Short mmCIF file of C-alpha atoms and ligand atoms in Angstrom, two decimals:
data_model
loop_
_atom_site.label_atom_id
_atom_site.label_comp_id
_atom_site.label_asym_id
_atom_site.label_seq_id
_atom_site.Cartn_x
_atom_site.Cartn_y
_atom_site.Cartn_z
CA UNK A 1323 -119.98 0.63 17.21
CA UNK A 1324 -119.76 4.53 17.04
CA UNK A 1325 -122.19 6.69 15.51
CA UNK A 1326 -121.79 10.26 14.48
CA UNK A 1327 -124.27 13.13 13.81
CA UNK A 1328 -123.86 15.63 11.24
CA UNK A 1329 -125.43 18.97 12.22
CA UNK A 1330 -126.52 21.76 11.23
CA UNK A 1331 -127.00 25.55 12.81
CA UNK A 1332 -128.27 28.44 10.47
CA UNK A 1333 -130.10 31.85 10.75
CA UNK A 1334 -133.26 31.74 8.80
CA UNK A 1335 -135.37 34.30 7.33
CA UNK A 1336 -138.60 33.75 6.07
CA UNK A 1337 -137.14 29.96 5.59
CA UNK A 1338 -139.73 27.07 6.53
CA UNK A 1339 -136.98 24.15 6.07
CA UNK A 1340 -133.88 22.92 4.64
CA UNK A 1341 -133.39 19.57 3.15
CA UNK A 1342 -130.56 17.57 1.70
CA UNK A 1343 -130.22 14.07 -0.11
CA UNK A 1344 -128.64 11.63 1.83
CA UNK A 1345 -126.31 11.18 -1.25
CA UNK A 1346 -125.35 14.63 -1.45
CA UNK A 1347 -124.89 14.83 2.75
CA UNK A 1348 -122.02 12.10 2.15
CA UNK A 1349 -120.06 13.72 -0.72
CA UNK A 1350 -120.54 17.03 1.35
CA UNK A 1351 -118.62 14.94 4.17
CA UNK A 1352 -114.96 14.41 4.54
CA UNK A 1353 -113.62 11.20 6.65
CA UNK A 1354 -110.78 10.01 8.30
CA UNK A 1355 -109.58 6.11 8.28
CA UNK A 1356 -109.21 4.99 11.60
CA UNK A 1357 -106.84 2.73 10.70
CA UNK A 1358 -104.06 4.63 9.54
CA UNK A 1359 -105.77 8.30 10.13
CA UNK A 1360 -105.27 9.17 6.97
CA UNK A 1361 -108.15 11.81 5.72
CA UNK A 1362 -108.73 12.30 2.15
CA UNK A 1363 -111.37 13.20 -0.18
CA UNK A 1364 -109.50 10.95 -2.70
CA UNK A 1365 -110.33 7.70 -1.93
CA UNK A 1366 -109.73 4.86 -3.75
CA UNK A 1367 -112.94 3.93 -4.92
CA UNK A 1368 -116.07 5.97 -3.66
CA UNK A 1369 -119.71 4.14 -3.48
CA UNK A 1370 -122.77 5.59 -2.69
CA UNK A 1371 -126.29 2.95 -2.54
CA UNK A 1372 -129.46 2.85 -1.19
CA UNK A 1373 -132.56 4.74 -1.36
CA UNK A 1374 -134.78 6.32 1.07
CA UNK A 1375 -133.95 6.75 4.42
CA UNK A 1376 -130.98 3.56 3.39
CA UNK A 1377 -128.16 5.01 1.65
CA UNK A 1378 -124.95 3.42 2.33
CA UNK A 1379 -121.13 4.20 1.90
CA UNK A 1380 -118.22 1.98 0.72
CA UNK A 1381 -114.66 3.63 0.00
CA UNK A 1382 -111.63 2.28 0.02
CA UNK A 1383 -108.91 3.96 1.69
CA UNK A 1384 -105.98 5.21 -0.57
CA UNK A 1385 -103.21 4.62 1.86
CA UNK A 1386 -103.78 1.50 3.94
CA UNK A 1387 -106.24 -0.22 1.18
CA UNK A 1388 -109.08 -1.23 3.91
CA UNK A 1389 -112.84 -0.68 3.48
CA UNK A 1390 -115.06 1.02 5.36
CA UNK A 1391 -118.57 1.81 5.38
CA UNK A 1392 -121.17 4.65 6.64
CA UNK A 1393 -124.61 3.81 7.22
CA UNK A 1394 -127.74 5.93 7.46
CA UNK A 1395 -129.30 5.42 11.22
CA UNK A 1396 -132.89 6.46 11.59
CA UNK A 1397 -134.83 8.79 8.78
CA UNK A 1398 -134.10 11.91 6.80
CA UNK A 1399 -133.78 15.12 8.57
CA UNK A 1400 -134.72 18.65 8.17
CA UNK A 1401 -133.19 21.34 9.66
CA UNK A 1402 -136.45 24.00 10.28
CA UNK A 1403 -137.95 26.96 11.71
CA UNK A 1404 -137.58 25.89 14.81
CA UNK A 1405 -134.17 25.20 14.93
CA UNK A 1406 -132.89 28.70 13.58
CA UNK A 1407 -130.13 29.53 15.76
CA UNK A 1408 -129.20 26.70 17.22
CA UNK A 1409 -128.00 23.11 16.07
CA UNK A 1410 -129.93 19.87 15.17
CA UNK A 1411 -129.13 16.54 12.99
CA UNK A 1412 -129.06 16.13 9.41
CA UNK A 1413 -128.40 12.94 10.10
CA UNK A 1414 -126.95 9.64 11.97
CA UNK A 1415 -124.24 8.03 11.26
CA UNK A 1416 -123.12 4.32 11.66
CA UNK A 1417 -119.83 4.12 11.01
CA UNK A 1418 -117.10 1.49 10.44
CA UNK A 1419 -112.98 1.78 10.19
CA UNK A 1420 -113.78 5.68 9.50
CA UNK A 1421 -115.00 8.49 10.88
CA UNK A 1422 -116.54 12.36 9.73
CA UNK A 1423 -114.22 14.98 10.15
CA UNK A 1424 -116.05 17.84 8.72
CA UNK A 1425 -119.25 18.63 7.01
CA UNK A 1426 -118.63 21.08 4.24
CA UNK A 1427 -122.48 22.14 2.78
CA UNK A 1428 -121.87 22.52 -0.87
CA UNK A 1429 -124.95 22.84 -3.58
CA UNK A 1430 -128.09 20.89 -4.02
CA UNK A 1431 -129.90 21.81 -0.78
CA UNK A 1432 -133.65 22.40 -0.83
CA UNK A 1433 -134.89 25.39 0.46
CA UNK A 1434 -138.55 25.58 1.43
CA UNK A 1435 -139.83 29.20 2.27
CA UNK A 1436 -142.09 30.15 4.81
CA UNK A 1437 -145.26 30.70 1.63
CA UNK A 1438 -144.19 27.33 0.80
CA UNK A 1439 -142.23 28.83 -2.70
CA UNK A 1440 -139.95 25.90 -3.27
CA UNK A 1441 -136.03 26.82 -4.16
CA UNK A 1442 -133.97 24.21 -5.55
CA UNK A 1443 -129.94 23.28 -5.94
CA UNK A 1444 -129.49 25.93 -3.59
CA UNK A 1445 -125.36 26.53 -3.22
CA UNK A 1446 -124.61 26.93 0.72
CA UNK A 1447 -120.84 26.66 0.04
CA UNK A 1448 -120.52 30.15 0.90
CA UNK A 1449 -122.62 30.12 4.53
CA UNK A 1450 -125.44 32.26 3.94
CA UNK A 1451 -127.40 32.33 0.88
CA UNK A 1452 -129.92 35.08 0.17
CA UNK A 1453 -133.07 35.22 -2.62
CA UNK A 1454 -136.10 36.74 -3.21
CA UNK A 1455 -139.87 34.96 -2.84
CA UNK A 1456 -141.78 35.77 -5.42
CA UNK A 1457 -144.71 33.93 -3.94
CA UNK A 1458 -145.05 36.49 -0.56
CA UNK A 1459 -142.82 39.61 -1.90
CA UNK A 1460 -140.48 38.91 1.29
CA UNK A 1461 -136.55 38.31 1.19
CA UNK A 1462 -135.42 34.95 2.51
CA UNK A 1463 -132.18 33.90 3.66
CA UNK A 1464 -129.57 31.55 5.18
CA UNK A 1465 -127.34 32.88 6.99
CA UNK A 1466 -124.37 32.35 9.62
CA UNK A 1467 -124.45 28.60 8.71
CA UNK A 1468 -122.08 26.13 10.58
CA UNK A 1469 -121.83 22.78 11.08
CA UNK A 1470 -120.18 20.62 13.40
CA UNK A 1471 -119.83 16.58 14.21
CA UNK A 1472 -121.10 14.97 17.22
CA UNK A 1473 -120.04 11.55 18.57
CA UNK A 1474 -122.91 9.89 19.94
ZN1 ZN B 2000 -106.34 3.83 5.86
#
């Protein structure tokens, strides 16, 4: 069994916490069959389950027609305050016959400020996001956002 961790590394300003849903952390991810290596984002069929803390994935590889599956290991993740600058987990991966590639952050992310001002479907496509906080009058912002893949 191999597991994976997707992380996360960001600059914050004025940014309590960033959250994702599982759901959206899998279509954000790209994977390879270990099978026949073959990495697409069009798989054959494409099935996300599960609720908190238990999502699941089931997709069928394109070229060499096997299924795999990526499990959830452990609970939801945040990336905060505390981890500006450096990386931590989104999450923990169980996965079998594939494995991440790359972690591309798209929309949907929830950004918490430091006054607590909630932003939502927050686009972080581009690496850095920047907005205004109505609630405290101070900027906030993402920036210099990477990601990476960790075997664990
Ligand atoms: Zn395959």
């Amino acid at each position: 069994m191999v597991n994976f961790k997707i992380q996360l590394s960001a600059q914050l300003e004025n940014v309590q916490e960033i959250l994702v849903r599982h759901s959206r952390l899998l279509l954000a991810a790209q994977f390879r069959c270990t099978s026949c290596q073959e990495v697409t984002e069009n798989w054959d069929s494409y099935e996300i389950s599960g609720s908190r803390g238990e999502a699941n994935l089931v997709i069928r590889c394109k070229l060499c027609k096997r299924e795999s599956t990526a499990s959830f290991v452990g609970g939801y993740s945040v990336y905060n305050e505390e981890h500006s600058g450096q990386y931590a987990s989104l999450a923990e991966l169980d996965c079998r016959g594939l494995e991440p590639v790359e972690f591309k952050p798209r929309d949907h992310f929830l950004v918490v400020a430091s006054s607590g001002a909630r932003f939502e479907d927050v686009d972080l496509s581009e690496k850095e996001w920047f907005d205004y906080d109505e609630k405290s009058g101070d900027s906030v912002s993402i920036m210099e956002l990477e990601t990476q893949i960790k075997r664990v």
